Rosetta silent file (secondary structure, phi, psi, omega in degrees, C-alpha in Angstrom):
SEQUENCE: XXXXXXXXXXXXXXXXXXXXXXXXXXXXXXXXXXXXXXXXXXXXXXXXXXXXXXXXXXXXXXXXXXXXXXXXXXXXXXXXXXXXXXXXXXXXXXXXXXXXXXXXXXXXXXXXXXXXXXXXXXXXXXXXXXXXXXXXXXXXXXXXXXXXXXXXXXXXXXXXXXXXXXX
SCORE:     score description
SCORE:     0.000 S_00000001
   1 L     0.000  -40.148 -176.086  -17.808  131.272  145.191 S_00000001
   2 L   -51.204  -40.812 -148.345  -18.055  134.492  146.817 S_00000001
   3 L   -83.519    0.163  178.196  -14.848  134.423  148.546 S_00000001
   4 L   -72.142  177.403  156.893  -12.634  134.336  145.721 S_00000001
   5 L   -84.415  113.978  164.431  -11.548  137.848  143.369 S_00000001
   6 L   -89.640  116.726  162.854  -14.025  138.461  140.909 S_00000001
   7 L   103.339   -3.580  172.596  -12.884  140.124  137.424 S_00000001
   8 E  -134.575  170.419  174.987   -8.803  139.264  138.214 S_00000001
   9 L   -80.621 -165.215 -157.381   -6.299  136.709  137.773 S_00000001
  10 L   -87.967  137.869  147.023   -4.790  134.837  140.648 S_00000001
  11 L   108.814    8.261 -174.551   -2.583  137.407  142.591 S_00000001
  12 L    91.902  -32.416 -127.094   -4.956  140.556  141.762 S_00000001
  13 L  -103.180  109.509  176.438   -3.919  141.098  138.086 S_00000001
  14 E   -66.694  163.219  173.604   -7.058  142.789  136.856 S_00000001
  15 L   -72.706  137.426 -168.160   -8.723  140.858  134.111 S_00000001
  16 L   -68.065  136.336  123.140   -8.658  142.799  129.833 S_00000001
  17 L   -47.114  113.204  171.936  -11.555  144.119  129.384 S_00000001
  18 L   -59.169   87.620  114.093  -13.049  144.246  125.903 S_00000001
  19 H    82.433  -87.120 -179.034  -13.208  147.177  123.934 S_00000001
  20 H   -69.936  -35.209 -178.523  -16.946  147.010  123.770 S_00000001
  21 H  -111.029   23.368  167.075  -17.692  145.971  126.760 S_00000001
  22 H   -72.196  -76.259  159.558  -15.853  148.530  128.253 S_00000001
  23 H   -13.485  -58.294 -176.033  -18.064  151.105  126.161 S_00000001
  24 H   -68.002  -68.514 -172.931  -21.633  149.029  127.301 S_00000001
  25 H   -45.561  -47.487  159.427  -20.549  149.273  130.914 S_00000001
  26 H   -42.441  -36.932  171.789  -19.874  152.975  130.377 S_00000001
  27 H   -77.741  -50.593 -155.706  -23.452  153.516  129.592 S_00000001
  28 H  -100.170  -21.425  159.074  -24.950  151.740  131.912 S_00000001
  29 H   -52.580  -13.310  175.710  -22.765  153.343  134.626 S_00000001
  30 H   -97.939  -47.932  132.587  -24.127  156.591  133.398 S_00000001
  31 H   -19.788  -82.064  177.940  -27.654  155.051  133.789 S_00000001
  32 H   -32.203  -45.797 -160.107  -27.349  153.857  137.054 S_00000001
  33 H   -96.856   10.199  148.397  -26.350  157.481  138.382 S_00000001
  34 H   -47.436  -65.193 -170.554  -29.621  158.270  136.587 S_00000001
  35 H   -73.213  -50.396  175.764  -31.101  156.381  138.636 S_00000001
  36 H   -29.133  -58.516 -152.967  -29.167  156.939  141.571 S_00000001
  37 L   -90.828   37.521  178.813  -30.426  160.922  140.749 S_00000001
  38 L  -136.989  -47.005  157.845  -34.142  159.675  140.798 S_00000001
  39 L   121.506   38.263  150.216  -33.785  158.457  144.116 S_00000001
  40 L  -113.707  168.378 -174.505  -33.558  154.879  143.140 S_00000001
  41 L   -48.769  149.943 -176.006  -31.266  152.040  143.647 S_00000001
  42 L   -85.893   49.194  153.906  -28.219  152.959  141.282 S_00000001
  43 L  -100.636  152.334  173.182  -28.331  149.895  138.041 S_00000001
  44 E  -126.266  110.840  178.069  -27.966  150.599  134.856 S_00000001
  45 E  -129.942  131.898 -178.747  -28.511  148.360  132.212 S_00000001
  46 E  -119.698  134.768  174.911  -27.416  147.956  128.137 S_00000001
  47 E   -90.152  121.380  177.538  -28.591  145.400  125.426 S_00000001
  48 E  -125.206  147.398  172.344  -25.745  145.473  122.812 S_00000001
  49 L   -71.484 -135.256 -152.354  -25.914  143.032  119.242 S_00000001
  50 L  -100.571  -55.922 -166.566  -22.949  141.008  118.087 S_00000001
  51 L   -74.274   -8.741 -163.312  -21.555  144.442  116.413 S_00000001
  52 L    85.344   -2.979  159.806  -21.960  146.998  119.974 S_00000001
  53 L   -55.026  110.344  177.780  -24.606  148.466  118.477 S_00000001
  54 E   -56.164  138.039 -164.179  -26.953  149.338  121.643 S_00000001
  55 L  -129.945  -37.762 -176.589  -30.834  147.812  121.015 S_00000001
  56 L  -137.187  -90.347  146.654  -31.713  148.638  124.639 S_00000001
  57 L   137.986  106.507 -167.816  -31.199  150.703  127.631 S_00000001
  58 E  -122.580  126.238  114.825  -32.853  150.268  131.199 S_00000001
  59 E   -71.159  175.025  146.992  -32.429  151.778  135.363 S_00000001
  60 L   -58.610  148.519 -173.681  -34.287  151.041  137.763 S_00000001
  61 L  -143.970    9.957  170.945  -37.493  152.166  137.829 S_00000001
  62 L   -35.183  -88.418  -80.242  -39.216  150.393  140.868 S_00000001
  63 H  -133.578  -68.959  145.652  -39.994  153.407  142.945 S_00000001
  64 H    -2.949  -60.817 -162.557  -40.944  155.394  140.024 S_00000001
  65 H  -116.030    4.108 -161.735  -43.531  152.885  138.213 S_00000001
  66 L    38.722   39.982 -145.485  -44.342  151.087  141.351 S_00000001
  67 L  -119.766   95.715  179.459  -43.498  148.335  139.534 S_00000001
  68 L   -69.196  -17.534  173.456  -41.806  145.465  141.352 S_00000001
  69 L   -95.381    8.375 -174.048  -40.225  143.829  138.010 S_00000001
  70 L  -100.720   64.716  165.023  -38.931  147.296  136.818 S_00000001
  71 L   -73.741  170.850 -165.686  -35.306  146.314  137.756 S_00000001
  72 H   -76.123  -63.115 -152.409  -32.530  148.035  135.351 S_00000001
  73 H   -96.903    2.967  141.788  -31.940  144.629  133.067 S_00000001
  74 H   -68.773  -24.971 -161.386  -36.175  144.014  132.383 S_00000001
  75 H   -78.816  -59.381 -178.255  -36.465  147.492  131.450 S_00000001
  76 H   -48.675  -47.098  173.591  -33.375  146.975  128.703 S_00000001
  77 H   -29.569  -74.188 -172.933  -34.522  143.337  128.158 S_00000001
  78 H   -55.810  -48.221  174.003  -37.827  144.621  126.874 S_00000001
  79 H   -42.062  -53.968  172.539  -36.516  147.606  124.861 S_00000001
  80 H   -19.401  -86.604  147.597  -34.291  145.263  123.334 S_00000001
  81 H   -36.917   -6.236  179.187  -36.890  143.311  122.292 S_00000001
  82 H   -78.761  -51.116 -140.298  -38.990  145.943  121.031 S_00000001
  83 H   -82.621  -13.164  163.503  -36.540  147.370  118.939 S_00000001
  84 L  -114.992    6.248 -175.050  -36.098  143.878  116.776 S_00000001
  85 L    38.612   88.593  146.436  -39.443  142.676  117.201 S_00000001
  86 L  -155.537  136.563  174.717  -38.152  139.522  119.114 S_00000001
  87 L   -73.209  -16.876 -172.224  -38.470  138.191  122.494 S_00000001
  88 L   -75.833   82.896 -147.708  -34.899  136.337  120.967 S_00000001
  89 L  -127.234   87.766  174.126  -31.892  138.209  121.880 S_00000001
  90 L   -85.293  -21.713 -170.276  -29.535  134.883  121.572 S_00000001
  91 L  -109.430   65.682  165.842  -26.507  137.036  120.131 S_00000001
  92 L  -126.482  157.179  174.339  -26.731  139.844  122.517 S_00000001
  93 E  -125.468  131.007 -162.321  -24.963  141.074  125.693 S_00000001
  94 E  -109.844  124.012 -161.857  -26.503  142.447  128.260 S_00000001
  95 E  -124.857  130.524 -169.404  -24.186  144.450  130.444 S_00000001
  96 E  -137.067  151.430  160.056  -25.480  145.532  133.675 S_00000001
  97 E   -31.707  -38.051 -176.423  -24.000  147.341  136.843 S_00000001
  98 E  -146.430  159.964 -162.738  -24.549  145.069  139.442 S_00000001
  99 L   -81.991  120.615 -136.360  -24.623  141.331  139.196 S_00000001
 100 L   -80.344  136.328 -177.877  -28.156  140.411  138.244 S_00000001
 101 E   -79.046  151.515  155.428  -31.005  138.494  141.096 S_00000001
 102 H   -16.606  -79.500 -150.839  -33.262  135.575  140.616 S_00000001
 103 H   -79.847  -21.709  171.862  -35.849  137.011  138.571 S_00000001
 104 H   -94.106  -39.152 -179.471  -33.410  138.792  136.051 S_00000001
 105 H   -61.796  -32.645 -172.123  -31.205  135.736  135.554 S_00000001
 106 H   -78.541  -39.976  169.169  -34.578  134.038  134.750 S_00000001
 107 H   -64.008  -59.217 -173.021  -35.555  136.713  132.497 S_00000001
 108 H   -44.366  -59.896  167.809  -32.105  136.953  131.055 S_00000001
 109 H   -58.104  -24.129  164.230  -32.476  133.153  130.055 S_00000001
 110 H   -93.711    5.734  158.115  -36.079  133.417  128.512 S_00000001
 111 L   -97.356   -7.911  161.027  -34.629  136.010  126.526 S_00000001
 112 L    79.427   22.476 -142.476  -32.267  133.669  125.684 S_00000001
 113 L   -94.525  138.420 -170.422  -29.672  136.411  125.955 S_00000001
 114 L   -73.585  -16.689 -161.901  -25.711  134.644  125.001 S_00000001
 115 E  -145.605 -178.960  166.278  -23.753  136.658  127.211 S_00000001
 116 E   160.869  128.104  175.195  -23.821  139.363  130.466 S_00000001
 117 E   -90.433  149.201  155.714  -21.399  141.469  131.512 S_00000001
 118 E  -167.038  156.571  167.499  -21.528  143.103  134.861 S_00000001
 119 E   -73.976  -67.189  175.664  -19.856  145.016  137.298 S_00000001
 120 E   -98.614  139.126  144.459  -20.199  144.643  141.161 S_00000001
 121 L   -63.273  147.850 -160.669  -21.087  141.510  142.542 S_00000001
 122 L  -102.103   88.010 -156.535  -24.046  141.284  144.301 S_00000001
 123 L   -95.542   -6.367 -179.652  -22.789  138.625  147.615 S_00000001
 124 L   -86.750  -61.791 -175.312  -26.291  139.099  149.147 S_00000001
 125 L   -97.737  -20.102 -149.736  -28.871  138.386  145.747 S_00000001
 126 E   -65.992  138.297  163.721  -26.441  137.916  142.788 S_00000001
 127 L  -120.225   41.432  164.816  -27.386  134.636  140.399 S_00000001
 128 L  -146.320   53.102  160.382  -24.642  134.942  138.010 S_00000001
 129 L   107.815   12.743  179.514  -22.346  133.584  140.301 S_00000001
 130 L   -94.732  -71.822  178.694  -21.912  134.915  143.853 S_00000001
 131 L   -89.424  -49.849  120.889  -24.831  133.359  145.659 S_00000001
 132 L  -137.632  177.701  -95.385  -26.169  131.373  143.134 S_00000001
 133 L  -163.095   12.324 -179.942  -24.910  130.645  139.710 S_00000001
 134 H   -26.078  -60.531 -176.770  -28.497  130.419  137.866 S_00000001
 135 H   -41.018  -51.084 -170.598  -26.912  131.775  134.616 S_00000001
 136 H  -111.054   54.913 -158.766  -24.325  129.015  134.020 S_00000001
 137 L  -126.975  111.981  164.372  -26.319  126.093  136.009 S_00000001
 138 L   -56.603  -27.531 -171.874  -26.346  122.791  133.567 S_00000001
 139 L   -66.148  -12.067 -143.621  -29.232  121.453  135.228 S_00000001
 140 L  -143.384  137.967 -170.577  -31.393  124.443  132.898 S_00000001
 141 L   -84.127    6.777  147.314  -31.711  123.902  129.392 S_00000001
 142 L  -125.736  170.806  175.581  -30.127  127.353  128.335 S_00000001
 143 L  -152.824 -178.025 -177.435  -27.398  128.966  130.121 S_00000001
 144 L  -136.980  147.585  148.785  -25.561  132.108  129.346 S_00000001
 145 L   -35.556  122.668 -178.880  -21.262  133.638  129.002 S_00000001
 146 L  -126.653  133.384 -175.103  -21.217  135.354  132.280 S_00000001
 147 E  -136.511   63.957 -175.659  -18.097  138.075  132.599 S_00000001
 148 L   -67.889  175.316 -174.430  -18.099  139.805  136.235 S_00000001
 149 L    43.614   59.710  140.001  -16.276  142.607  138.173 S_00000001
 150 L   -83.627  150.279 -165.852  -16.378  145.216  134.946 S_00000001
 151 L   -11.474   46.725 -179.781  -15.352  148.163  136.418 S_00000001
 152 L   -32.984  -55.743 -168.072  -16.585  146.651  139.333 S_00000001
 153 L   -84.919    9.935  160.017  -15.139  149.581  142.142 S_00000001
 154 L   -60.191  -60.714 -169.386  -17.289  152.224  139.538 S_00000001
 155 L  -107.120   15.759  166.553  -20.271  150.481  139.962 S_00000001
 156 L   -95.361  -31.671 -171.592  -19.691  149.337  143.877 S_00000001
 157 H   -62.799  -63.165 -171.442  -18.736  153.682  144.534 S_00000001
 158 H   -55.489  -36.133  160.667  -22.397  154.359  143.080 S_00000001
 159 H   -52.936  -56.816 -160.292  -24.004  151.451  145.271 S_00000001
 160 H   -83.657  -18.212 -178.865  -22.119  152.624  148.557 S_00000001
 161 H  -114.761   11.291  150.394  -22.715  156.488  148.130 S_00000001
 162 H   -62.331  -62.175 -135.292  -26.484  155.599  147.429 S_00000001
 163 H  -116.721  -19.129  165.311  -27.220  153.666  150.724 S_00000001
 164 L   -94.052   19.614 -168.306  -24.834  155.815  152.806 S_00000001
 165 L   -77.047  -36.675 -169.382  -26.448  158.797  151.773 S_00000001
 166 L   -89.362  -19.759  173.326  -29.829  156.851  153.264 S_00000001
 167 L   -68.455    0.000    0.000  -28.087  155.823  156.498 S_00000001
């Protein structure tokens, strides 16, 4: 799965972007270099409804909260949920930065969330379709739209001038 082009057609030909989820992806790239400018890893994550109206808004916040679950798309998860008093966020999209791990595709599916967008793949951790593929996996009795490499060399520039900064 990895070794393929994520986010284009065959031949390079980036993939359209929507409109909206251009706009969510915008956000949480400006998040992330929150976070970046915190001295955490650089995600950024946005809950948007059906209309693009934003419900939630996450970084990371590990290092911060000492908080091993404070990844960028729990913190947004939960706002989300706050802000409609529901744990249910089936017609929402959750557009995140970096392609989401184990424990957020498992959160993302017990939020029951229909879609997620993201930007860089993750070829080390990623579960929404790099490494494994948690999100869209039939064997699990929800699954979620999965839409990778949004402005994928945006949110790989913020990853890479993060960790060489730390090298």
């Amino acid at each position: 799965m990895g070794s393929t082009p994520h986010g284009t057609y065959p031949g390079g030909v980036p993939l359209p972007t929507a409109p909206a989820d251009d706009a969510a992806m915008a956000r949480a790239l400006e998040l992330a270099a929150q976070a970046a400018a915190a001295g955490e890893i650089p995600v950024g994550a946005v809950v948007t409804d059906a209309t693009g109206r934003v419900l939630g808004e996450g970084r990371n916040l590990r290092e911060e909260t000492a908080d091993p679950t404070a990844h960028a798309e729990i913190v947004a998860l939960r706002e989300a949920a706050q802000a409609i008093g529901s744990w249910n966020l089936d017609d929402c999209t959750l557009t995140v930065t970096l392609e989401p791990c184990l424990m957020c595709a498992g959160a993302i599916l017990q939020a029951r969330a229909g879609r997620v967008v993201f930007g860089a793949w993750d070829e080390k951790a990623g579960a929404a379709g790099s490494v494994y593929d948690v999100l869209r996996d039939r064997r699990l009795p929800v699954r979620a739209e999965v839409v990778g490499g949004v402005r994928e060399h945006e949110a790989q520039a913020l990853l890479r001038a993060f960790f060489d900064a730390r090298r």
